[in-house]
Coordinates of C-alpha atoms in Angstrom, one line a residue:
M14 CA -33.6 -53.2 -101.1
D15 CA -35.4 -56.4 -100.1
D16 CA -33.8 -56.4 -96.7
T17 CA -35.1 -52.9 -95.9
R18 CA -38.5 -52.2 -94.4
Y19 CA -40.5 -48.9 -94.3
A20 CA -43.8 -49.6 -92.5
A21 CA -46.3 -47.8 -90.3
L22 CA -49.6 -48.8 -88.9
G23 CA -52.1 -46.7 -86.9
R24 CA -54.7 -44.0 -86.9
I25 CA -54.9 -40.2 -87.0
G26 CA -57.6 -37.7 -86.6
P27 CA -58.9 -35.3 -87.6
I28 CA -57.7 -36.1 -91.1
P29 CA -55.0 -33.5 -92.0
G30 CA -54.4 -31.9 -95.3
S31 CA -50.8 -33.1 -95.4
V32 CA -48.6 -35.4 -93.3
T33 CA -44.9 -36.0 -93.8
F34 CA -43.0 -38.8 -92.2
T35 CA -39.2 -39.1 -92.8
A36 CA -36.3 -41.1 -91.4
T37 CA -32.7 -40.0 -92.1
G38 CA -29.6 -41.4 -90.4
G39 CA -31.8 -42.7 -87.6
V40 CA -33.5 -39.3 -87.0
I41 CA -37.3 -39.5 -87.4
T42 CA -39.4 -36.4 -88.3
Y43 CA -43.1 -36.1 -88.4
S44 CA -45.0 -33.0 -89.7
A45 CA -48.6 -32.1 -90.4
D46 CA -50.5 -29.0 -91.2
H47 CA -52.5 -29.0 -87.9
T48 CA -52.6 -30.6 -84.5
L49 CA -53.7 -34.2 -84.5
D50 CA -54.5 -37.1 -82.2
V51 CA -52.2 -39.9 -83.4
E52 CA -51.5 -43.5 -82.5
V53 CA -49.0 -45.2 -84.9
Q54 CA -46.3 -47.8 -84.8
F55 CA -43.5 -47.7 -87.3
W56 CA -40.7 -50.1 -88.4
L57 CA -37.8 -48.6 -90.3
G58 CA -34.5 -50.2 -91.3
K59 CA -32.9 -53.6 -91.9
V60 CA -35.1 -56.6 -91.6
A61 CA -32.6 -58.6 -89.5
A62 CA -32.3 -55.7 -87.0
L63 CA -36.1 -55.4 -86.8
T64 CA -36.8 -59.0 -86.1
G65 CA -38.2 -59.3 -82.6
L66 CA -37.6 -55.6 -81.9
Q67 CA -40.4 -54.1 -79.7
A68 CA -41.1 -50.7 -78.3
P69 CA -43.3 -49.8 -75.2
R70 CA -46.7 -48.1 -75.6
Y71 CA -47.6 -45.2 -73.4
D72 CA -51.1 -43.7 -72.8
N73 CA -49.8 -40.4 -73.9
G74 CA -46.2 -40.5 -75.3
A75 CA -43.7 -41.7 -77.8
S76 CA -41.0 -44.3 -77.9
V77 CA -38.3 -45.4 -80.2
V78 CA -36.0 -48.5 -79.9
D79 CA -33.1 -49.3 -82.2
A80 CA -30.9 -52.4 -82.8
G81 CA -28.0 -53.3 -85.0
C82 CA -27.3 -56.3 -87.2
A83 CA -24.2 -57.8 -88.7
K84 CA -23.3 -56.5 -92.1
G85 CA -23.6 -59.1 -94.8
A86 CA -25.8 -61.4 -92.8
G87 CA -29.2 -62.4 -94.0
G88 CA -31.6 -59.4 -94.0
C89 CA -28.6 -57.1 -93.4
A90 CA -26.9 -56.4 -96.6
D91 CA -24.3 -53.5 -96.5
G92 CA -25.5 -50.3 -98.0
G93 CA -28.6 -48.1 -98.0
P94 CA -29.8 -45.4 -95.7
F95 CA -29.7 -47.7 -92.6
C96 CA -26.0 -48.4 -92.8
T97 CA -23.3 -46.0 -91.7
T98 CA -19.6 -46.2 -91.5
D99 CA -19.5 -45.4 -87.7
H100 CA -22.5 -47.3 -86.5
G101 CA -23.0 -50.2 -88.9
C102 CA -26.4 -51.3 -90.1
F103 CA -29.5 -50.9 -87.9
G104 CA -33.3 -50.7 -87.7
L105 CA -35.7 -48.7 -85.5
T106 CA -39.2 -49.3 -84.2
G107 CA -41.4 -47.0 -82.2
I108 CA -44.9 -46.1 -81.1
I109 CA -46.3 -42.6 -81.1
N110 CA -49.5 -42.3 -79.1
V111 CA -50.1 -38.6 -78.4
S112 CA -53.2 -36.4 -78.1
G113 CA -52.6 -32.9 -79.3
L114 CA -49.6 -34.0 -81.4
P115 CA -47.9 -30.8 -82.6
T116 CA -47.4 -29.8 -86.2
Q117 CA -43.8 -31.0 -86.0
L118 CA -42.2 -33.7 -84.0
T119 CA -38.5 -34.8 -84.2
I120 CA -37.2 -38.0 -82.5
D121 CA -33.4 -38.3 -82.6
P122 CA -32.3 -41.6 -80.9
T123 CA -28.7 -40.7 -81.8
K124 CA -28.9 -37.9 -79.1
S125 CA -31.8 -39.4 -77.0
S126 CA -33.8 -36.2 -77.8
Y127 CA -37.3 -35.2 -78.7
S128 CA -38.5 -31.9 -80.1
F129 CA -42.1 -30.7 -80.1
A130 CA -43.3 -27.6 -82.0
G131 CA -46.6 -26.1 -80.7
Y132 CA -47.6 -29.0 -78.4
Q133 CA -51.3 -28.7 -77.3
P134 CA -51.4 -31.1 -74.3
R135 CA -54.8 -32.8 -73.8
A136 CA -53.4 -35.1 -71.0
N137 CA -51.6 -34.1 -67.9
A138 CA -48.4 -36.2 -68.6
L139 CA -46.3 -36.8 -71.7
T140 CA -43.8 -39.7 -71.6
L141 CA -40.9 -40.0 -74.0
Y142 CA -38.6 -43.0 -74.3
V143 CA -35.4 -43.9 -76.2
D144 CA -33.6 -47.3 -76.1
D145 CA -30.4 -46.9 -78.0
S146 CA -27.6 -49.5 -78.6
V147 CA -26.6 -48.4 -82.1
F148 CA -25.6 -44.7 -81.7
V149 CA -24.5 -44.6 -78.1
Q150 CA -20.8 -43.7 -77.7
S151 CA -19.2 -46.8 -76.1
P152 CA -18.8 -47.2 -73.2
P153 CA -21.6 -47.7 -72.2
S154 CA -22.9 -50.3 -74.6
R155 CA -26.5 -49.3 -74.3
I156 CA -28.6 -46.5 -72.9
K157 CA -32.3 -46.3 -72.1
A158 CA -34.0 -43.1 -71.1
E159 CA -37.6 -42.4 -70.1
A160 CA -38.7 -38.8 -69.5
T161 CA -42.1 -37.7 -68.2
L162 CA -43.2 -34.1 -68.5
A163 CA -46.3 -33.0 -66.5
D164 CA -48.3 -29.8 -66.1
L165 CA -47.1 -28.3 -69.3
P166 CA -48.9 -25.2 -70.6
S167 CA -50.8 -25.2 -73.9
G168 CA -49.0 -24.3 -77.1
I169 CA -45.5 -25.0 -75.8
T170 CA -42.5 -25.6 -78.1
F171 CA -39.7 -27.5 -76.5
T172 CA -36.7 -29.8 -77.0
L173 CA -35.8 -32.4 -74.4
G174 CA -32.3 -33.8 -74.9
P175 CA -29.7 -34.8 -75.5
I176 CA -29.9 -37.2 -72.5
K177 CA -26.6 -39.1 -72.0
L178 CA -25.4 -41.5 -69.4
T179 CA -21.8 -42.4 -70.1
G180 CA -19.2 -41.4 -67.6
T181 CA -21.3 -38.3 -67.4
L182 CA -25.1 -37.8 -66.9
D183 CA -26.2 -35.0 -69.2
I184 CA -29.7 -33.6 -69.5
A185 CA -30.6 -30.6 -71.7
Y186 CA -33.9 -28.9 -72.2
H187 CA -35.2 -25.6 -73.7
S188 CA -38.6 -24.2 -74.4
D189 CA -40.3 -21.0 -75.3
V190 CA -41.8 -20.4 -71.8
L191 CA -40.0 -19.0 -68.8
S192 CA -40.7 -21.8 -66.4
A193 CA -43.4 -24.5 -66.3
G194 CA -44.2 -28.1 -65.5
K195 CA -42.3 -30.9 -63.9
L196 CA -39.8 -33.3 -65.3
D197 CA -38.8 -36.8 -64.3
V198 CA -36.0 -38.6 -66.1
H199 CA -35.0 -42.3 -65.6
A200 CA -31.8 -43.3 -67.5
Q201 CA -30.1 -46.7 -67.5
A202 CA -26.8 -47.6 -69.0
D203 CA -24.8 -50.9 -69.3
Q204 CA -21.0 -51.3 -68.9
V205 CA -20.4 -47.9 -67.4
P206 CA -16.7 -47.4 -66.2
I207 CA -16.3 -47.8 -62.4
F208 CA -20.0 -48.3 -61.7
G209 CA -20.9 -51.2 -64.1
S210 CA -24.6 -51.3 -64.9
T211 CA -25.9 -47.9 -63.8
S212 CA -29.3 -46.3 -63.5
A213 CA -30.1 -42.6 -62.7
L214 CA -33.2 -40.8 -61.7
A215 CA -33.8 -37.0 -61.9
H216 CA -36.7 -34.9 -60.8
L217 CA -37.2 -31.1 -61.5
D218 CA -39.9 -28.8 -60.3
P219 CA -40.4 -26.5 -62.1
I220 CA -38.7 -26.9 -65.5
P221 CA -36.9 -23.7 -66.3
G222 CA -37.1 -22.4 -69.9
R223 CA -33.5 -23.3 -70.4
L224 CA -31.7 -26.1 -68.6
A225 CA -28.4 -27.9 -68.8
I226 CA -27.3 -30.5 -66.2
S227 CA -24.0 -32.3 -66.4
G228 CA -22.8 -34.7 -63.8
T229 CA -19.8 -37.1 -63.5
V230 CA -19.7 -39.8 -60.8
G231 CA -16.4 -41.3 -59.7
S232 CA -13.1 -39.6 -58.9
P233 CA -13.5 -36.8 -59.5
T234 CA -17.2 -36.1 -59.2
S235 CA -18.7 -32.9 -60.7
V236 CA -22.2 -31.5 -61.2
T237 CA -22.9 -28.4 -63.2
V238 CA -26.4 -26.8 -63.4
K239 CA -27.2 -23.9 -65.7
D240 CA -30.8 -22.8 -65.9
S241 CA -32.8 -19.7 -66.7
A242 CA -34.8 -19.7 -63.4
V243 CA -34.3 -20.9 -59.9
I244 CA -35.4 -24.5 -59.5
N245 CA -37.5 -25.2 -56.4
S246 CA -36.6 -28.9 -56.3
L247 CA -34.0 -30.9 -58.1
S248 CA -33.2 -34.5 -57.1
L249 CA -30.8 -37.0 -58.6
R250 CA -30.4 -40.7 -57.6
A251 CA -27.9 -43.1 -59.1
T252 CA -27.3 -46.8 -58.5
G253 CA -24.5 -49.0 -59.5
T254 CA -21.6 -50.8 -58.0
F255 CA -18.7 -49.4 -56.0
N256 CA -15.7 -51.4 -54.9
G257 CA -17.5 -54.5 -56.0
A258 CA -20.6 -53.9 -53.9
P259 CA -24.0 -52.4 -54.7
A260 CA -24.1 -48.6 -54.1
T261 CA -26.8 -45.9 -54.2
G262 CA -26.4 -42.2 -54.1
L263 CA -29.1 -39.5 -53.7
V264 CA -28.8 -35.8 -54.1
A265 CA -31.9 -33.7 -53.2
L266 CA -31.5 -29.9 -53.8
R267 CA -33.8 -27.1 -53.1
D268 CA -33.7 -23.4 -54.2
V269 CA -31.1 -24.3 -56.8
P270 CA -29.2 -21.2 -58.1
T271 CA -29.3 -20.5 -61.9
D272 CA -25.6 -21.2 -62.4
M273 CA -23.8 -23.5 -60.0
T274 CA -21.0 -26.0 -60.0
V275 CA -20.0 -28.7 -57.5
E276 CA -16.7 -30.6 -57.8
A277 CA -15.7 -33.4 -55.5
N278 CA -12.7 -35.6 -55.3
G279 CA -11.8 -38.6 -53.1
F280 CA -14.2 -41.2 -54.5
G281 CA -13.5 -44.2 -56.7
T282 CA -10.3 -45.5 -55.0
T283 CA -9.3 -47.1 -51.8
Q284 CA -5.7 -46.1 -51.9
G285 CA -4.1 -43.3 -50.0
D286 CA -5.9 -40.6 -48.0
N287 CA -9.3 -41.1 -49.6
I288 CA -11.0 -38.1 -48.0
P289 CA -13.9 -36.4 -49.9
T290 CA -13.1 -32.8 -50.9
L291 CA -15.6 -30.2 -52.3
H292 CA -15.6 -27.1 -54.4
Y293 CA -19.0 -25.3 -54.7
V294 CA -19.7 -22.0 -56.5
A295 CA -22.9 -20.3 -57.4
N296 CA -21.9 -17.9 -60.1
D297 CA -25.1 -15.9 -59.7
G298 CA -24.1 -15.1 -56.1
L299 CA -27.2 -16.8 -54.5
D300 CA -26.7 -18.3 -51.0
T301 CA -30.0 -20.3 -51.1
L302 CA -29.0 -23.9 -51.8
D303 CA -30.3 -26.5 -49.4
A304 CA -29.1 -30.1 -50.0
D305 CA -29.6 -33.6 -48.7
V306 CA -27.1 -36.1 -49.9
Q307 CA -27.0 -39.9 -49.1
V308 CA -24.4 -42.3 -50.2
E309 CA -24.8 -46.0 -49.5
A310 CA -21.2 -47.1 -50.4
N311 CA -18.2 -48.0 -48.5
M312 CA -15.5 -45.3 -48.7
V313 CA -12.2 -45.9 -47.1
K314 CA -9.4 -43.8 -45.8
N315 CA -6.1 -45.7 -45.6
L316 CA -4.0 -44.4 -42.7
N317 CA -1.3 -47.1 -43.4
P318 CA -1.7 -49.2 -41.5
G319 CA -4.9 -48.0 -39.8
I320 CA -8.2 -48.1 -41.6
I321 CA -11.1 -45.6 -41.2
G322 CA -14.1 -46.3 -43.3
A323 CA -17.6 -44.7 -43.6
D324 CA -20.8 -46.1 -45.2
D325 CA -24.4 -45.0 -45.4
L326 CA -23.3 -41.4 -45.4
E327 CA -25.8 -38.5 -45.2
L328 CA -25.0 -34.8 -45.8
H329 CA -27.6 -32.1 -45.0
I330 CA -26.9 -28.5 -45.9
T331 CA -29.0 -25.3 -45.2
N332 CA -28.3 -22.1 -47.2
L333 CA -24.9 -23.1 -48.5
G334 CA -22.6 -20.1 -49.0
H335 CA -22.2 -19.3 -52.7
L336 CA -18.4 -20.1 -52.5
T337 CA -17.7 -23.1 -50.3
E338 CA -14.6 -25.3 -50.2
V339 CA -13.9 -28.5 -48.3
G340 CA -10.2 -29.4 -48.6
F341 CA -7.9 -32.0 -47.1
N342 CA -4.1 -31.7 -46.7
P343 CA -2.6 -35.3 -46.5
T344 CA 0.6 -34.0 -44.9
T345 CA -1.0 -32.1 -42.0
Q346 CA -4.1 -34.3 -42.0
I347 CA -6.3 -31.2 -41.7
A348 CA -9.7 -31.1 -43.3
A349 CA -10.6 -27.4 -43.9
I350 CA -14.0 -25.9 -44.6
T351 CA -14.5 -22.3 -45.8
S352 CA -17.8 -20.7 -46.7
T353 CA -18.5 -17.2 -48.2
P354 CA -20.8 -16.0 -46.7
K355 CA -21.5 -18.4 -43.9
T356 CA -23.4 -21.6 -44.4
D357 CA -26.3 -21.9 -41.9
E358 CA -25.8 -25.6 -41.2
L359 CA -23.7 -28.5 -42.4
K360 CA -24.5 -31.9 -41.0
M361 CA -23.0 -35.2 -41.8
I362 CA -24.3 -38.6 -40.6
G363 CA -22.7 -41.9 -41.2
N364 CA -21.6 -45.3 -39.9
L365 CA -17.9 -45.3 -39.0
H366 CA -15.6 -48.3 -39.1
L367 CA -12.3 -48.1 -37.4
R368 CA -9.2 -50.3 -37.0
V369 CA -5.8 -49.4 -35.8
P370 CA -3.4 -52.3 -35.7
R371 CA -1.1 -52.7 -32.7
I372 CA 1.3 -49.8 -32.6
Q373 CA 4.8 -51.0 -33.4
P374 CA 7.1 -50.9 -31.7
D375 CA 5.3 -51.0 -28.4
P376 CA 5.7 -47.6 -26.6
D377 CA 8.5 -47.7 -24.0
I378 CA 9.6 -44.2 -23.1
T379 CA 11.8 -42.9 -20.3
F380 CA 10.9 -39.3 -19.8
F381 CA 13.3 -38.7 -16.9
N382 CA 16.2 -40.6 -15.3
W383 CA 17.8 -39.6 -12.0
L384 CA 21.2 -41.3 -11.7
G385 CA 19.7 -44.5 -12.9
R386 CA 18.0 -44.9 -9.5
V387 CA 14.6 -43.3 -10.2
K388 CA 13.0 -43.3 -13.7
G389 CA 9.8 -41.8 -15.2
R390 CA 8.4 -44.4 -17.7
F391 CA 5.5 -44.6 -20.1
Y392 CA 5.1 -48.0 -21.7
G393 CA 2.7 -50.7 -22.8
H394 CA 0.7 -51.5 -26.0
A395 CA -2.2 -50.1 -27.9
E396 CA -4.5 -51.5 -30.6
V397 CA -8.0 -50.8 -31.9
K398 CA -9.5 -54.0 -33.4
D399 CA -12.4 -54.0 -35.9
S400 CA -14.8 -51.5 -34.4
W401 CA -17.8 -49.4 -35.5
I402 CA -19.9 -46.5 -34.5
S403 CA -23.4 -46.2 -36.0
N404 CA -25.1 -43.0 -36.9
I405 CA -22.2 -40.8 -35.8
T406 CA -23.3 -37.2 -36.5
F407 CA -21.2 -34.1 -37.1
D408 CA -23.3 -30.9 -37.0
L409 CA -21.7 -27.6 -37.8
T410 CA -23.7 -24.3 -37.6
D411 CA -23.0 -20.8 -38.9
V412 CA -19.9 -22.0 -40.7
R413 CA -17.4 -19.5 -42.1
T414 CA -14.3 -21.5 -41.5
A415 CA -13.7 -24.8 -39.7
N416 CA -10.6 -27.0 -39.4
L417 CA -10.8 -30.6 -38.3
Q418 CA -7.7 -32.6 -37.6
P419 CA -6.4 -35.5 -35.5
G420 CA -4.3 -35.0 -32.5
N421 CA -0.6 -34.4 -33.1
I422 CA 2.0 -35.8 -30.8
R423 CA 4.4 -32.9 -30.3
T424 CA 8.0 -33.8 -30.7
D425 CA 9.1 -30.9 -28.5
S426 CA 7.1 -32.0 -25.5
L427 CA 7.9 -34.2 -22.6
F428 CA 6.1 -37.0 -24.3
G429 CA 7.4 -36.3 -27.8
S430 CA 8.5 -39.9 -28.3
L431 CA 5.0 -41.3 -28.1
P432 CA 3.8 -43.0 -31.3
R433 CA 2.0 -40.5 -33.7
E434 CA -0.8 -43.0 -34.1
L435 CA -2.0 -42.1 -30.6
G436 CA -3.0 -38.8 -32.0
Y437 CA -5.8 -40.5 -34.0
L438 CA -7.7 -41.1 -30.8
F439 CA -8.3 -37.4 -30.6
L440 CA -10.1 -34.9 -32.9
G441 CA -9.4 -31.2 -33.0
F442 CA -11.8 -28.4 -34.0
D443 CA -10.9 -24.8 -34.7
G444 CA -12.4 -22.0 -36.8
S445 CA -15.2 -19.4 -37.1
F446 CA -18.4 -21.3 -36.6
G447 CA -21.3 -21.3 -34.1
T448 CA -21.1 -24.8 -32.7
A449 CA -19.9 -28.2 -33.7
G450 CA -21.8 -31.2 -32.3
I451 CA -20.8 -34.8 -32.3
S452 CA -23.2 -37.6 -31.3
M453 CA -23.3 -41.4 -31.6
A454 CA -26.3 -43.8 -31.7
G455 CA -24.5 -47.1 -31.4
V456 CA -21.0 -48.0 -30.2
H457 CA -19.0 -51.2 -30.7
L458 CA -15.4 -50.6 -29.7
D459 CA -13.0 -53.5 -29.5
L460 CA -10.0 -52.1 -27.6
D461 CA -6.7 -53.6 -26.5
I462 CA -5.0 -50.7 -24.8
D463 CA -2.7 -51.3 -21.8
L464 CA -0.5 -48.4 -20.9
Y465 CA 1.4 -47.5 -17.8
L466 CA 2.7 -44.2 -16.5
R467 CA 5.2 -44.9 -13.6
I468 CA 7.8 -43.3 -11.4
D469 CA 9.8 -46.3 -10.3
K470 CA 13.0 -47.0 -8.4
I471 CA 15.4 -49.8 -8.5
V472 CA 14.3 -51.4 -5.2
G473 CA 10.8 -51.5 -3.7
P474 CA 7.4 -50.4 -4.9
D475 CA 6.9 -47.5 -7.3
F476 CA 6.7 -43.9 -6.1
F477 CA 3.7 -43.5 -8.4
Q478 CA 1.8 -45.5 -11.0
E479 CA -1.2 -44.8 -13.3
H480 CA -2.6 -47.6 -15.4
L481 CA -4.8 -47.2 -18.6
N482 CA -6.4 -50.6 -19.1
L483 CA -9.1 -50.9 -21.8
T484 CA -9.1 -54.5 -23.0
R485 CA -12.6 -55.6 -23.9
L486 CA -15.7 -54.6 -26.0
Y487 CA -17.3 -51.3 -25.1
D488 CA -20.8 -50.0 -26.0
S489 CA -20.5 -46.4 -24.9
V490 CA -18.1 -43.4 -25.2
Y491 CA -17.5 -40.5 -22.9
F492 CA -16.3 -37.5 -24.7
H493 CA -13.5 -35.5 -23.0
R494 CA -13.4 -32.0 -24.4
Y495 CA -10.3 -29.9 -23.9
D496 CA -9.5 -26.3 -24.7
D497 CA -7.0 -23.7 -23.7
Q498 CA -9.6 -21.7 -21.7
H499 CA -9.4 -24.3 -19.0
Q500 CA -6.6 -26.1 -17.2
S501 CA -6.5 -29.5 -15.7
V502 CA -5.1 -29.7 -12.1
D503 CA -4.2 -33.2 -10.9
K504 CA -2.8 -33.9 -7.4
F505 CA -1.3 -37.1 -6.2
T506 CA 1.1 -38.3 -3.5
L507 CA 4.4 -40.0 -4.0
T508 CA 4.9 -42.8 -1.5
D509 CA 7.9 -44.9 -0.5
W510 CA 7.1 -48.2 1.1
G511 CA 3.6 -46.8 1.8
I512 CA 4.9 -43.6 3.5
P513 CA 3.9 -40.3 1.9
I514 CA 7.0 -38.4 0.9
A515 CA 5.8 -35.7 -1.5
D516 CA 2.5 -34.1 -2.8
I517 CA 2.7 -33.4 -6.6
T518 CA 0.5 -31.0 -8.5
V519 CA 0.4 -31.2 -12.3
T520 CA -1.3 -28.3 -14.1
A521 CA -1.9 -28.8 -17.8
V522 CA -3.3 -26.6 -20.6
P523 CA -5.3 -27.5 -22.5
G524 CA -7.6 -28.4 -19.6
L525 CA -10.7 -30.5 -19.3
A526 CA -13.8 -28.4 -20.2
E527 CA -16.4 -31.1 -20.0
E528 CA -16.9 -34.9 -19.9
V529 CA -20.2 -36.2 -21.3
P530 CA -21.5 -39.5 -22.7
N531 CA -22.2 -40.0 -26.4
V532 CA -23.0 -36.3 -27.2
V533 CA -20.7 -33.3 -27.1
T534 CA -21.1 -29.7 -28.3
V535 CA -17.9 -27.8 -29.3
P536 CA -18.1 -24.0 -29.2
G537 CA -16.6 -22.1 -32.1
A538 CA -14.0 -19.3 -32.1
R539 CA -11.5 -21.2 -30.1
P540 CA -9.6 -24.5 -30.5
S541 CA -10.9 -27.7 -28.8
L542 CA -9.6 -31.2 -28.7
I543 CA -12.0 -34.2 -28.3
A544 CA -10.9 -37.5 -26.8
M545 CA -13.1 -40.4 -27.8
L546 CA -11.3 -43.1 -25.9
D547 CA -13.1 -43.3 -22.6
P548 CA -15.9 -45.9 -22.2
G549 CA -16.9 -44.2 -19.0
G550 CA -15.7 -44.3 -15.4
E551 CA -12.9 -46.9 -15.8
V552 CA -9.9 -44.7 -16.1
D553 CA -8.5 -41.8 -14.0
D554 CA -8.9 -38.5 -15.8
F555 CA -5.2 -37.8 -15.2
V556 CA -4.2 -40.2 -17.9
F557 CA -6.5 -38.5 -20.5
N558 CA -5.3 -35.1 -19.3
I559 CA -1.7 -36.0 -20.0
L560 CA -2.5 -37.6 -23.4
A561 CA -4.5 -34.5 -24.4
Y562 CA -1.5 -32.3 -23.5
A563 CA 0.8 -34.5 -25.6
A564 CA -1.7 -34.6 -28.5
W565 CA -2.7 -30.9 -28.5
P566 CA -2.1 -29.9 -32.2
Y567 CA -2.2 -26.1 -31.8
S568 CA 0.7 -23.7 -31.3
G569 CA 1.5 -20.0 -31.0
D570 CA -1.0 -18.2 -28.7
H571 CA -2.7 -21.6 -28.2
S572 CA 0.4 -23.6 -27.3
P573 CA 0.1 -26.2 -24.5
K574 CA 1.6 -25.7 -21.1
L575 CA 2.6 -28.2 -18.4
D576 CA 3.7 -27.1 -14.9
T577 CA 4.5 -29.3 -11.8
G578 CA 4.8 -28.3 -8.2
S579 CA 5.6 -30.4 -5.1
S580 CA 5.7 -30.2 -1.3
G581 CA 7.4 -32.5 1.2
G582 CA 10.8 -34.1 1.3
G583 CA 11.0 -35.0 -2.4
I584 CA 12.6 -38.1 -4.0
C585 CA 15.9 -39.3 -2.6

């Protein structure tokens, strides 16, 4: 047909006895009777599709670019080898510039793959490129993939591809050597669901003889790696948009097992309890994986009405147990980690954004009433305005099990009528681990918390009053760590018109184990509760001790206890 072009321009050497060049259904095949040095550009397909179409030239590599055209338009008549029912009419152009070109080369843009038979590299790096907008399964509307292989051995036969970047990033490779060389892949796709225009980078060292990587980003997220040999270094980077803002994710893995799967949920939505969960299994039983993960995207947990968000997250793992789970129960609000065998270290770093709207209704609790003449009252208001903590770090060591949960206001306690939202000002740790560390680099807490604990009477001043008043911006946090190995003992005097009438001792379990600024270390093997509410030195410990007792989430052998004793004439 006059609208179809078959053209090639270039040079080859030494002159072969035979050369065959074919194009069928978009698949380009080259074969020769011996190894050659080749530089050739080709144009195949409909003239309308080829108009203005260009391909990049590499110092040692091959490229192919395709484009479609409208059937029936000028230079794009329907019919012929470059029109298909599924993909319409198209054309392809490309440049092959390779030293040591093998006896057979197949370029398949429909799969973004290259196959080399008996490649004799005369340069250190080989670059392969595909730009496909015709055969890609939409969405996306277009995919571009550039792969560079370096340090390949002589006489290698290999196939790189398919390479796909749709909702899933897929990379496949197989060769006739056990393990050799390095691979860098850069893929870019347009109109990817959830993430818009997306690009991904992958680096492998060494390249195993057989490799299949499949990764899905979104909700859920999953990555599967199957290879014939342990990969020393594997890194993946993806960029796109998340919740309308630019987002970047990086995964750097070391000592990658030969058969591993990671599945994660909790990304891609801002509704509900959007807590990341994880399932990891290395089917070869290796406990070698080290990982560094960075996510530059805002992820939000909706506590209805409170908001907790995290951005610029980093996760660092050393020797991850071959079966590891991170789960979250939205009913109990418990995040549970299990690792078989133990994981040496699991560290998470991020910027935390916090807002808890004013608790409604305002607390106003009467916890005892003596004939209407003397009352014990707890009342006031509490709100956390837009606040943030930068580089907050959670560092768990020797992890077999770990449970993290907010405080839980116990309905069977003296203070059971307190709002449950007060529990979110505490964080509980329990499980079988070495230590759990929490640290903060920068603090911006905008608090409006004004709570009273009073024993008052109808006439005259109170017998007793404690006041928790945090109503400004704060730039530091003192951690109060409580456990049931300690008890808090608080003593105070009841007065009537300034005259002491009784000494009261309140003993509470859990008790205050330590009070430290900005950094706290939690020992494993016993439950602990961390209060993160004290900006330091402004509030009597008695208030935190009582709130810790009320928010202690553990029961059974670890149930809280509260005892009071008095001396003197008592209240009358």
